[in-house]
Amino acid sequence: MTLYAWEEAVVTRSTRRPPGDDQSRLMVKVARLYHERGQKQAQIAEALGITQVRVSRLLRRAVDVGVVKTVVVSPPGVHTELEDQLQDRFGLNEAVVVDVMSTDERDIAQNLGAAAAAYLDNTLLGDEVLGISSWSANLLAAATFLRPTSSPVVSDVVQLVGGVGDPQVQIEANRLLTTFAAATGATPIFLPAPGLLGTADARRSLMSDPAVQQVTARWAELTTALVGIGALEPSPLLAQSGNSIAAADQDTLRKLGAVGDICLRFFDESGRLVASDLDDRVMGIEPEQLMTVPRRIGVAGGTRKLSALRGVLQGGWINVLVTDITAARHLLGTQ
């Protein structure tokens, strides 16, 4: 992603004083005229009665000996230092940190969605096979904010996990894929199944269905996965939508130490997979296969999801994170 920054040259008195007082004075004078007054090298050469080649050499020398130092000042809303710290701490390939205007989860979703869309606009360059989880307010916002491309940048958008809850949720999952596909020029490939079945036998039966197998076969071709990160405790909006697992299943997972999930695969605070009988009922990509996708983008924020965020980062489930500034500071222990 392209980051914009202001670059400012600062002329200082070097502690490593270059040899020759006359040369030092000339070098500092040239540096001040160039960096502080904005004069061109040809103007400086004419004013001081020296060649432009010498001006250029003096400017390079000023940098070499520390007379001129470059300071990059990030504009408001750009948090490159936090992003670098997240990348170093958790081994991420990329981190995107954004401001949010309130603690309301709907507002957070809009801000994270806009940031994820901007990241994707800059990094989807063509011939991508992208997998996307079935339901996430953050991802739906991202799909909505994507700028339509003049030529396809994604060949196929593949659903990674079925819809969860009542049939309306499958409609929302289809809307997510359709919106994303329309913006990127991709073909949407839907998983014709619920996300969580009642029994393992039902899952085995559906997984052998030819229509389902046509979708699951595409998971091996994924170049990018775009996923939401769920907390064990669903948000009120999520619970009202029917897109959450049953209370009894939540209790079982809580006792096993689960703190969150990706594509209905639950993990603990260290990022380790939590094994339960739910795994045999999930219609979705297996954790091992998800981990082989070259780029795995997680979009999540807010303090409610901090435990899930820590777990997903500790476990290496994702290698690109889009989050908000408050969550980033909590993850780094600076707030």
mmCIF file of C-alpha atoms in Angstrom:
data_model
loop_
_atom_site.group_PDB
_atom_site.id
_atom_site.type_symbol
_atom_site.label_atom_id
_atom_site.label_comp_id
_atom_site.label_asym_id
_atom_site.label_seq_id
_atom_site.Cartn_x
_atom_site.Cartn_y
_atom_site.Cartn_z
ATOM 1 C CA MET A 1 0.000 0.000 0.000
ATOM 2 C CA THR A 2 1.241 3.430 -0.879
ATOM 3 C CA LEU A 3 1.865 5.548 2.204
ATOM 4 C CA TYR A 4 2.090 9.302 1.977
ATOM 5 C CA ALA A 5 4.479 11.199 4.200
ATOM 6 C CA TRP A 6 6.055 14.613 4.385
ATOM 7 C CA GLU A 7 9.849 14.627 4.099
ATOM 8 C CA GLU A 8 11.756 17.349 5.887
ATOM 9 C CA ALA A 9 15.501 17.966 5.684
ATOM 10 C CA VAL A 10 17.035 19.293 8.879
ATOM 11 C CA VAL A 11 20.413 21.025 8.832
ATOM 12 C CA THR A 12 22.305 20.593 12.112
ATOM 13 C CA ARG A 13 25.732 21.207 13.551
ATOM 14 C CA SER A 14 27.410 17.847 13.185
ATOM 15 C CA THR A 15 29.241 16.235 16.089
ATOM 16 C CA ARG A 16 31.485 14.692 13.441
ATOM 17 C CA ARG A 17 32.938 17.991 12.216
ATOM 18 C CA PRO A 18 34.247 17.625 8.669
ATOM 19 C CA PRO A 19 37.862 18.560 8.064
ATOM 20 C CA GLY A 20 38.699 22.153 7.184
ATOM 21 C CA ASP A 21 36.812 25.094 8.697
ATOM 22 C CA ASP A 22 36.396 26.876 5.350
ATOM 23 C CA GLN A 23 34.993 23.775 3.693
ATOM 24 C CA SER A 24 32.697 23.201 6.670
ATOM 25 C CA ARG A 25 31.296 26.720 6.468
ATOM 26 C CA LEU A 26 30.746 26.421 2.721
ATOM 27 C CA MET A 27 29.083 23.046 3.093
ATOM 28 C CA VAL A 28 26.665 24.303 5.763
ATOM 29 C CA LYS A 29 25.894 27.419 3.702
ATOM 30 C CA VAL A 30 25.136 25.344 0.609
ATOM 31 C CA ALA A 31 22.973 22.996 2.677
ATOM 32 C CA ARG A 32 20.963 25.850 4.188
ATOM 33 C CA LEU A 33 20.399 27.532 0.822
ATOM 34 C CA TYR A 34 19.227 24.247 -0.694
ATOM 35 C CA HIS A 35 17.145 22.742 2.118
ATOM 36 C CA GLU A 36 15.907 25.759 4.070
ATOM 37 C CA ARG A 37 15.535 28.394 1.356
ATOM 38 C CA GLY A 38 14.612 26.024 -1.445
ATOM 39 C CA GLN A 39 17.155 27.335 -3.945
ATOM 40 C CA LYS A 40 18.146 25.157 -6.878
ATOM 41 C CA GLN A 41 21.693 23.891 -7.260
ATOM 42 C CA ALA A 42 22.298 26.130 -10.292
ATOM 43 C CA GLN A 43 21.174 29.204 -8.328
ATOM 44 C CA ILE A 44 23.478 28.325 -5.426
ATOM 45 C CA ALA A 45 26.435 27.772 -7.747
ATOM 46 C CA GLU A 46 25.910 31.172 -9.400
ATOM 47 C CA ALA A 47 25.437 32.985 -6.069
ATOM 48 C CA LEU A 48 28.551 31.492 -4.477
ATOM 49 C CA GLY A 49 30.750 31.501 -7.575
ATOM 50 C CA ILE A 50 31.349 27.743 -7.608
ATOM 51 C CA THR A 51 30.434 24.987 -10.029
ATOM 52 C CA GLN A 52 27.146 23.118 -9.852
ATOM 53 C CA VAL A 53 29.121 19.872 -9.621
ATOM 54 C CA ARG A 54 30.766 21.147 -6.430
ATOM 55 C CA VAL A 55 27.374 22.146 -5.008
ATOM 56 C CA SER A 56 26.107 18.623 -5.627
ATOM 57 C CA ARG A 57 29.197 17.098 -3.966
ATOM 58 C CA LEU A 58 28.874 19.382 -0.932
ATOM 59 C CA LEU A 59 25.215 18.404 -0.510
ATOM 60 C CA ARG A 60 26.093 14.699 -0.610
ATOM 61 C CA ARG A 61 28.950 15.293 1.824
ATOM 62 C CA ALA A 62 26.596 17.135 4.182
ATOM 63 C CA VAL A 63 24.404 14.044 4.364
ATOM 64 C CA ASP A 64 27.370 11.683 4.759
ATOM 65 C CA VAL A 65 28.838 13.513 7.769
ATOM 66 C CA GLY A 66 25.500 14.196 9.460
ATOM 67 C CA VAL A 67 25.207 17.921 8.833
ATOM 68 C CA VAL A 68 21.922 17.224 7.015
ATOM 69 C CA LYS A 69 19.529 14.703 8.492
ATOM 70 C CA THR A 70 16.227 13.594 6.991
ATOM 71 C CA VAL A 71 13.148 13.367 9.183
ATOM 72 C CA VAL A 72 9.945 11.768 7.879
ATOM 73 C CA VAL A 73 6.855 13.299 9.497
ATOM 74 C CA SER A 74 3.649 11.302 9.054
ATOM 75 C CA PRO A 75 0.519 13.333 8.311
ATOM 76 C CA PRO A 76 -2.536 12.986 10.571
ATOM 77 C CA GLY A 77 -4.273 9.618 10.239
ATOM 78 C CA VAL A 78 -1.159 7.751 9.095
ATOM 79 C CA HIS A 79 0.275 5.476 11.781
ATOM 80 C CA THR A 80 3.322 3.914 10.168
ATOM 81 C CA GLU A 81 5.201 3.583 13.462
ATOM 82 C CA LEU A 82 2.411 1.500 15.014
ATOM 83 C CA GLU A 83 2.156 -0.535 11.825
ATOM 84 C CA ASP A 84 5.887 -1.279 11.872
ATOM 85 C CA GLN A 85 5.702 -2.306 15.537
ATOM 86 C CA LEU A 86 2.804 -4.683 14.844
ATOM 87 C CA GLN A 87 4.678 -6.211 11.926
ATOM 88 C CA ASP A 88 7.819 -6.730 14.020
ATOM 89 C CA ARG A 89 5.997 -8.029 17.094
ATOM 90 C CA PHE A 90 3.755 -10.534 15.331
ATOM 91 C CA GLY A 91 5.703 -11.360 12.164
ATOM 92 C CA LEU A 92 3.145 -9.764 9.848
ATOM 93 C CA ASN A 93 3.844 -8.968 6.224
ATOM 94 C CA GLU A 94 1.751 -5.831 6.508
ATOM 95 C CA ALA A 95 -0.343 -3.944 9.057
ATOM 96 C CA VAL A 96 -2.834 -1.168 8.410
ATOM 97 C CA VAL A 97 -3.870 0.972 11.395
ATOM 98 C CA VAL A 98 -6.672 3.516 11.118
ATOM 99 C CA ASP A 99 -8.417 6.051 13.305
ATOM 100 C CA VAL A 100 -12.012 5.414 14.364
ATOM 101 C CA MET A 101 -14.415 8.133 15.388
ATOM 102 C CA SER A 102 -16.340 6.227 18.077
ATOM 103 C CA THR A 103 -16.532 2.953 19.984
ATOM 104 C CA ASP A 104 -19.778 1.939 18.285
ATOM 105 C CA GLU A 105 -19.218 -1.336 16.442
ATOM 106 C CA ARG A 106 -21.103 -0.142 13.368
ATOM 107 C CA ASP A 107 -18.816 2.901 13.118
ATOM 108 C CA ILE A 108 -15.720 0.742 13.663
ATOM 109 C CA ALA A 109 -16.873 -1.585 10.878
ATOM 110 C CA GLN A 110 -17.264 1.346 8.482
ATOM 111 C CA ASN A 111 -13.776 2.686 9.234
ATOM 112 C CA LEU A 112 -12.119 -0.726 9.029
ATOM 113 C CA GLY A 113 -14.031 -1.538 5.864
ATOM 114 C CA ALA A 114 -12.880 1.677 4.197
ATOM 115 C CA ALA A 115 -9.253 0.969 5.207
ATOM 116 C CA ALA A 116 -9.426 -2.631 3.961
ATOM 117 C CA ALA A 117 -10.919 -1.442 0.664
ATOM 118 C CA ALA A 118 -8.122 1.101 0.207
ATOM 119 C CA TYR A 119 -5.517 -1.582 0.930
ATOM 120 C CA LEU A 120 -7.123 -3.968 -1.562
ATOM 121 C CA ASP A 121 -7.452 -1.231 -4.199
ATOM 122 C CA ASN A 122 -3.671 -0.810 -4.065
ATOM 123 C CA THR A 123 -2.630 -4.462 -3.815
ATOM 124 C CA LEU A 124 -5.030 -6.456 -6.015
ATOM 125 C CA LEU A 125 -3.109 -6.313 -9.266
ATOM 126 C CA GLY A 126 -4.696 -9.109 -11.291
ATOM 127 C CA ASP A 127 -5.015 -12.889 -11.655
ATOM 128 C CA GLU A 128 -6.013 -13.300 -8.003
ATOM 129 C CA VAL A 129 -8.171 -16.128 -6.698
ATOM 130 C CA LEU A 130 -9.595 -14.693 -3.520
ATOM 131 C CA GLY A 131 -11.359 -16.569 -0.741
ATOM 132 C CA ILE A 132 -13.728 -14.696 1.529
ATOM 133 C CA SER A 133 -15.529 -15.765 4.686
ATOM 134 C CA SER A 134 -19.294 -15.816 4.531
ATOM 135 C CA TRP A 135 -20.378 -13.061 6.888
ATOM 136 C CA SER A 136 -18.684 -10.097 8.494
ATOM 137 C CA ALA A 137 -19.868 -6.515 8.924
ATOM 138 C CA ASN A 138 -16.247 -5.406 8.363
ATOM 139 C CA LEU A 139 -15.927 -7.339 5.118
ATOM 140 C CA LEU A 140 -19.297 -6.217 3.820
ATOM 141 C CA ALA A 141 -18.225 -2.619 4.459
ATOM 142 C CA ALA A 142 -14.945 -3.294 2.634
ATOM 143 C CA ALA A 143 -16.791 -4.696 -0.377
ATOM 144 C CA THR A 144 -19.064 -1.652 -0.409
ATOM 145 C CA PHE A 145 -16.127 0.786 -0.326
ATOM 146 C CA LEU A 146 -14.143 -0.952 -3.086
ATOM 147 C CA ARG A 147 -13.718 1.170 -6.196
ATOM 148 C CA PRO A 148 -14.932 -0.630 -9.345
ATOM 149 C CA THR A 149 -12.014 -1.489 -11.617
ATOM 150 C CA SER A 150 -11.899 -0.905 -15.362
ATOM 151 C CA SER A 151 -10.372 -4.354 -15.874
ATOM 152 C CA PRO A 152 -10.609 -7.476 -13.658
ATOM 153 C CA VAL A 153 -8.092 -7.692 -10.813
ATOM 154 C CA VAL A 154 -9.567 -10.898 -9.361
ATOM 155 C CA SER A 155 -10.571 -13.887 -11.464
ATOM 156 C CA ASP A 156 -12.729 -15.688 -8.883
ATOM 157 C CA VAL A 157 -14.110 -14.875 -5.425
ATOM 158 C CA VAL A 158 -14.657 -18.134 -3.562
ATOM 159 C CA GLN A 159 -16.759 -18.561 -0.424
ATOM 160 C CA LEU A 160 -14.699 -20.153 2.383
ATOM 161 C CA VAL A 161 -17.462 -21.126 4.811
ATOM 162 C CA GLY A 162 -21.208 -21.510 4.521
ATOM 163 C CA GLY A 163 -23.740 -19.153 6.045
ATOM 164 C CA VAL A 164 -24.556 -19.596 9.717
ATOM 165 C CA GLY A 165 -27.943 -19.334 11.432
ATOM 166 C CA ASP A 166 -31.213 -18.638 9.631
ATOM 167 C CA PRO A 167 -31.550 -18.605 5.825
ATOM 168 C CA GLN A 168 -31.318 -14.798 5.747
ATOM 169 C CA VAL A 169 -27.635 -15.111 6.654
ATOM 170 C CA GLN A 170 -26.925 -17.110 3.492
ATOM 171 C CA ILE A 171 -28.495 -14.253 1.555
ATOM 172 C CA GLU A 172 -26.091 -11.836 3.286
ATOM 173 C CA ALA A 173 -23.168 -14.137 2.443
ATOM 174 C CA ASN A 174 -24.239 -14.141 -1.191
ATOM 175 C CA ARG A 175 -24.529 -10.349 -1.142
ATOM 176 C CA LEU A 176 -20.990 -10.055 0.199
ATOM 177 C CA LEU A 177 -19.544 -12.182 -2.583
ATOM 178 C CA THR A 178 -21.684 -10.538 -5.266
ATOM 179 C CA THR A 179 -20.703 -7.011 -4.195
ATOM 180 C CA PHE A 180 -17.016 -7.906 -4.021
ATOM 181 C CA ALA A 181 -17.108 -9.673 -7.382
ATOM 182 C CA ALA A 182 -18.835 -6.737 -9.074
ATOM 183 C CA ALA A 183 -16.160 -4.301 -7.879
ATOM 184 C CA THR A 184 -13.186 -6.463 -8.849
ATOM 185 C CA GLY A 185 -14.470 -8.007 -12.062
ATOM 186 C CA ALA A 186 -14.462 -11.499 -10.555
ATOM 187 C CA THR A 187 -16.764 -14.475 -10.877
ATOM 188 C CA PRO A 188 -18.444 -15.278 -7.532
ATOM 189 C CA ILE A 189 -18.332 -18.924 -6.491
ATOM 190 C CA PHE A 190 -20.854 -19.703 -3.760
ATOM 191 C CA LEU A 191 -20.741 -22.556 -1.268
ATOM 192 C CA PRO A 192 -24.287 -23.977 -1.399
ATOM 193 C CA ALA A 193 -24.472 -25.036 2.236
ATOM 194 C CA PRO A 194 -24.989 -23.751 5.772
ATOM 195 C CA GLY A 195 -21.865 -23.044 7.783
ATOM 196 C CA LEU A 196 -22.645 -25.335 10.703
ATOM 197 C CA LEU A 197 -24.602 -28.540 10.358
ATOM 198 C CA GLY A 198 -26.377 -30.518 13.064
ATOM 199 C CA THR A 199 -24.268 -33.674 12.781
ATOM 200 C CA ALA A 200 -20.948 -34.882 11.423
ATOM 201 C CA ASP A 201 -22.812 -37.335 9.174
ATOM 202 C CA ALA A 202 -24.711 -34.481 7.566
ATOM 203 C CA ARG A 203 -21.425 -32.699 6.875
ATOM 204 C CA ARG A 204 -19.854 -35.778 5.319
ATOM 205 C CA SER A 205 -22.878 -36.209 3.084
ATOM 206 C CA LEU A 206 -22.789 -32.609 1.889
ATOM 207 C CA MET A 207 -19.008 -32.617 1.381
ATOM 208 C CA SER A 208 -19.416 -35.475 -1.087
ATOM 209 C CA ASP A 209 -21.983 -33.564 -3.127
ATOM 210 C CA PRO A 210 -20.565 -32.652 -6.583
ATOM 211 C CA ALA A 211 -21.799 -29.054 -6.369
ATOM 212 C CA VAL A 212 -19.992 -28.574 -3.053
ATOM 213 C CA GLN A 213 -16.853 -30.316 -4.287
ATOM 214 C CA GLN A 214 -16.616 -27.902 -7.234
ATOM 215 C CA VAL A 215 -16.256 -25.101 -4.671
ATOM 216 C CA THR A 216 -13.968 -26.840 -2.185
ATOM 217 C CA ALA A 217 -11.585 -27.816 -4.997
ATOM 218 C CA ARG A 218 -10.964 -24.115 -5.646
ATOM 219 C CA TRP A 219 -9.631 -23.570 -2.105
ATOM 220 C CA ALA A 220 -6.301 -25.092 -3.166
ATOM 221 C CA GLU A 221 -5.927 -22.333 -5.800
ATOM 222 C CA LEU A 222 -6.359 -19.363 -3.467
ATOM 223 C CA THR A 223 -3.780 -16.575 -3.607
ATOM 224 C CA THR A 224 -5.476 -14.379 -0.987
ATOM 225 C CA ALA A 225 -7.929 -14.993 1.840
ATOM 226 C CA LEU A 226 -9.984 -12.122 3.272
ATOM 227 C CA VAL A 227 -11.439 -13.062 6.631
ATOM 228 C CA GLY A 228 -13.237 -11.586 9.589
ATOM 229 C CA ILE A 229 -12.074 -12.416 13.109
ATOM 230 C CA GLY A 230 -14.848 -13.404 15.454
ATOM 231 C CA ALA A 231 -14.928 -13.133 19.235
ATOM 232 C CA LEU A 232 -16.448 -16.005 21.188
ATOM 233 C CA GLU A 233 -19.064 -13.645 22.574
ATOM 234 C CA PRO A 234 -21.101 -12.403 19.592
ATOM 235 C CA SER A 235 -21.966 -8.744 19.254
ATOM 236 C CA PRO A 236 -25.645 -7.815 19.703
ATOM 237 C CA LEU A 237 -25.877 -7.202 15.958
ATOM 238 C CA LEU A 238 -24.405 -10.620 15.216
ATOM 239 C CA ALA A 239 -26.726 -12.351 17.659
ATOM 240 C CA GLN A 240 -29.785 -10.598 16.241
ATOM 241 C CA SER A 241 -28.824 -11.603 12.706
ATOM 242 C CA GLY A 242 -28.881 -15.287 13.604
ATOM 243 C CA ASN A 243 -25.246 -15.511 12.555
ATOM 244 C CA SER A 244 -23.879 -16.924 15.801
ATOM 245 C CA ILE A 245 -23.465 -20.399 17.207
ATOM 246 C CA ALA A 246 -25.809 -21.785 19.862
ATOM 247 C CA ALA A 247 -25.321 -20.804 23.506
ATOM 248 C CA ALA A 248 -24.596 -24.418 24.475
ATOM 249 C CA ASP A 249 -21.818 -24.635 21.877
ATOM 250 C CA GLN A 250 -20.414 -21.318 23.125
ATOM 251 C CA ASP A 251 -20.298 -22.698 26.670
ATOM 252 C CA THR A 252 -18.456 -25.803 25.481
ATOM 253 C CA LEU A 253 -15.909 -23.751 23.567
ATOM 254 C CA ARG A 254 -15.427 -21.361 26.488
ATOM 255 C CA LYS A 255 -14.607 -24.278 28.799
ATOM 256 C CA LEU A 256 -12.058 -25.475 26.243
ATOM 257 C CA GLY A 257 -10.367 -22.056 26.299
ATOM 258 C CA ALA A 258 -11.590 -20.665 22.980
ATOM 259 C CA VAL A 259 -11.398 -16.882 22.546
ATOM 260 C CA GLY A 260 -12.263 -16.423 18.877
ATOM 261 C CA ASP A 261 -12.591 -17.908 15.418
ATOM 262 C CA ILE A 262 -11.789 -17.567 11.753
ATOM 263 C CA CYS A 263 -14.239 -19.297 9.416
ATOM 264 C CA LEU A 264 -15.749 -21.090 12.448
ATOM 265 C CA ARG A 265 -12.381 -22.598 13.381
ATOM 266 C CA PHE A 266 -11.898 -21.691 17.038
ATOM 267 C CA PHE A 267 -8.587 -20.961 18.753
ATOM 268 C CA ASP A 268 -7.367 -20.160 22.266
ATOM 269 C CA GLU A 269 -5.483 -17.096 23.531
ATOM 270 C CA SER A 270 -2.201 -18.564 22.233
ATOM 271 C CA GLY A 271 -3.673 -19.116 18.786
ATOM 272 C CA ARG A 272 -3.830 -22.905 19.113
ATOM 273 C CA LEU A 273 -6.757 -24.658 17.451
ATOM 274 C CA VAL A 274 -9.408 -25.685 19.985
ATOM 275 C CA ALA A 275 -10.608 -29.171 19.090
ATOM 276 C CA SER A 276 -14.317 -29.850 19.599
ATOM 277 C CA ASP A 277 -17.119 -31.748 17.936
ATOM 278 C CA LEU A 278 -18.018 -28.539 16.103
ATOM 279 C CA ASP A 279 -15.058 -29.138 13.784
ATOM 280 C CA ASP A 280 -16.817 -32.161 12.303
ATOM 281 C CA ARG A 281 -19.924 -30.093 11.622
ATOM 282 C CA VAL A 282 -18.356 -27.039 9.937
ATOM 283 C CA MET A 283 -18.850 -26.573 6.205
ATOM 284 C CA GLY A 284 -15.743 -24.566 5.538
ATOM 285 C CA ILE A 285 -12.055 -24.532 4.772
ATOM 286 C CA GLU A 286 -9.823 -26.577 7.072
ATOM 287 C CA PRO A 287 -7.296 -24.652 9.207
ATOM 288 C CA GLU A 288 -4.330 -26.418 7.612
ATOM 289 C CA GLN A 289 -5.478 -25.431 4.132
ATOM 290 C CA LEU A 290 -6.193 -21.856 5.186
ATOM 291 C CA MET A 291 -2.639 -21.550 6.525
ATOM 292 C CA THR A 292 -1.215 -22.413 3.082
ATOM 293 C CA VAL A 293 -2.840 -19.395 1.400
ATOM 294 C CA PRO A 294 0.020 -16.981 0.597
ATOM 295 C CA ARG A 295 -1.761 -13.818 1.764
ATOM 296 C CA ARG A 296 -4.263 -13.994 4.631
ATOM 297 C CA ILE A 297 -5.885 -10.661 5.460
ATOM 298 C CA GLY A 298 -7.724 -10.287 8.763
ATOM 299 C CA VAL A 299 -10.003 -7.297 9.326
ATOM 300 C CA ALA A 300 -11.045 -6.669 12.938
ATOM 301 C CA GLY A 301 -10.886 -4.098 15.695
ATOM 302 C CA GLY A 302 -12.528 -2.784 18.816
ATOM 303 C CA THR A 303 -11.761 -3.707 22.413
ATOM 304 C CA ARG A 304 -14.337 -6.534 22.450
ATOM 305 C CA LYS A 305 -12.167 -8.486 20.027
ATOM 306 C CA LEU A 306 -8.801 -7.960 21.717
ATOM 307 C CA SER A 307 -8.510 -11.543 23.016
ATOM 308 C CA ALA A 308 -9.431 -12.900 19.596
ATOM 309 C CA LEU A 309 -6.959 -10.552 17.913
ATOM 310 C CA ARG A 310 -4.131 -11.607 20.219
ATOM 311 C CA GLY A 311 -4.896 -15.260 19.608
ATOM 312 C CA VAL A 312 -5.086 -14.955 15.843
ATOM 313 C CA LEU A 313 -1.788 -13.046 15.739
ATOM 314 C CA GLN A 314 0.001 -15.383 18.148
ATOM 315 C CA GLY A 315 -1.120 -18.377 16.109
ATOM 316 C CA GLY A 316 -0.066 -16.937 12.750
ATOM 317 C CA TRP A 317 -3.540 -17.359 11.301
ATOM 318 C CA ILE A 318 -3.142 -14.152 9.292
ATOM 319 C CA ASN A 319 -0.170 -12.284 7.838
ATOM 320 C CA VAL A 320 -1.915 -8.989 7.060
ATOM 321 C CA LEU A 321 -3.932 -7.117 9.701
ATOM 322 C CA VAL A 322 -6.322 -4.206 9.271
ATOM 323 C CA THR A 323 -7.281 -2.785 12.667
ATOM 324 C CA ASP A 324 -7.942 0.441 14.566
ATOM 325 C CA ILE A 325 -5.491 2.547 16.553
ATOM 326 C CA THR A 326 -6.959 1.674 19.968
ATOM 327 C CA ALA A 327 -6.779 -2.071 19.334
ATOM 328 C CA ALA A 328 -3.242 -1.688 17.940
ATOM 329 C CA ARG A 329 -2.032 0.078 21.072
ATOM 330 C CA HIS A 330 -3.613 -2.534 23.328
ATOM 331 C CA LEU A 331 -1.984 -5.323 21.320
ATOM 332 C CA LEU A 332 1.392 -3.637 21.688
ATOM 333 C CA GLY A 333 0.862 -2.925 25.389
ATOM 334 C CA THR A 334 1.123 0.840 24.956
ATOM 335 C CA GLN A 335 -2.401 1.591 26.162
#
